[in-house]
Amino acid sequence: MEGFYPPRSPDHLRALGLPGNFHTLGAVGLLLRIEGLSVQSARFLNELARECGGRSRRLPLPRPGICILVVLPHEAREAFASRLRSHPLLRSLAGEIDTARRAARRSIGRLRLRRRTLPLHGRTLIQGILNVTPDSFSDGGRWADPARAVEHAFQMVEEGADLVDIGGESTRPGARAVPAHEEIRRVLPVIEALVGRIRVPLSVDTTKVEVAEAALGAGAELVNDISGLTFNPSLAETVARHGAGVILSHIKGRPRSMQRKPGYHHLLPEVIGFLQKSIRRALEAGVPHDAILVDPGIGFGKTALHNLLLLRFLSALHSTGCPILVGASRKSFLGAILGEGTDRRLHGSLSVAALAVTAGASALRVHDVAATLAAVRVAESVREATMARLKR
């Protein structure tokens, strides 16, 4: 992280993977948290940080390996990088740091899909949720009839949706897995009825290769994988072969059991590390960088506090170099805060949408399109401090 202003709360520091005495380490021009080091490499990094006017600290890990935190003042960043590049054992690390710094500063201007490109500069994409399942947590069974599902898709587009996300398997906590053939039976008629008639791209919410193949073959342009390519890694090749985009989400566990006491040693580093591995998997399969979005996975193997911390430090996900999608609409952590059921969480969902936009989210996955779009328009105007978004 560059230009980082650290929080004071111990819970916040722990979530970021920082020690409780972080504030004693000096001014932050560049903050590096490096795992998987050898003893020799860690010793050199400690010495180099000190020689460049910075500080370092070894951090405990719940697994074997050495983790070093390096804090450098602004004026020492280039000298540190140059010395690192000249070290025979750490040249590759220098390259990884350079790549990460470029990714964090990368200008995210578009989302490339199969048949079109969606601009991202200065605007937030709204992805409308269309669950054609009997058991989704919020609207299970409501859109199971294909004709009603198609009608609702058109309604969301009229309200301002930029994409429609069609899901045939509930991934709510405790949900049982659905066979691929049943998932295809649910989503395919809706996709086939919409392609060529609806003016926005369709995405399919699935982790299965067979379902993605069927949906992309029918005309969908984006795969929303809640597992970040961990349930079926070969899904990456399917996405690449069809020239589609992909949403890579973080999850801990499986939907059936993911909410049984989920725990993290350091929340943000673990989520970001997971997403970086998912991105590498997609890139290696041939998916273009500008066809990838990342999602912190609100509610997927996380407590209410974990969800709040991810939203509080959402901007840290910019280090992945990919646009950020947030899917928090009507989720249970909002119910925990408000004491409301799923059908009474609109105001909480809109609050999260506005906060996510001001933190730099590029896309929101939502149930309530029109209301969210209004909240987003105000949040974007505050973020840009401009009246240009006023209706004329």
Short mmCIF file of C-alpha atoms in Angstrom, two decimals, residues 18 32 53 66 76 105 110 162 171 173 206 220 222 254 260 269 272 281 366 376 381 386:
data_model
loop_
_atom_site.label_atom_id
_atom_site.label_comp_id
_atom_site.label_asym_id
_atom_site.label_seq_id
_atom_site.Cartn_x
_atom_site.Cartn_y
_atom_site.Cartn_z
CA LEU A 18 -0.78 -5.21 11.11
CA LEU A 32 4.83 -4.01 2.32
CA GLY A 53 15.39 4.88 6.79
CA ILE A 66 8.20 -16.04 7.68
CA ALA A 76 12.98 5.94 0.51
CA ARG A 105 -2.20 2.39 -9.53
CA ARG A 110 -13.43 -0.79 -19.02
CA ASP A 162 -26.31 -2.58 -16.79
CA THR A 171 -25.56 -20.27 -2.51
CA PRO A 173 -25.62 -20.35 3.94
CA THR A 206 -22.37 -20.65 -11.37
CA ALA A 220 -24.34 -15.15 -21.83
CA LEU A 222 -20.00 -13.18 -18.10
CA ARG A 254 -18.66 -24.28 0.90
CA ARG A 260 -20.09 -22.45 10.87
CA PRO A 269 -4.38 -10.22 3.56
CA ILE A 272 -6.61 -10.37 -1.10
CA ARG A 281 -5.41 -18.72 -12.54
CA VAL A 366 -28.37 -5.81 -6.25
CA VAL A 376 -25.30 5.49 -6.57
CA SER A 381 -21.58 13.00 -7.35
CA THR A 386 -19.58 17.48 -9.37
#
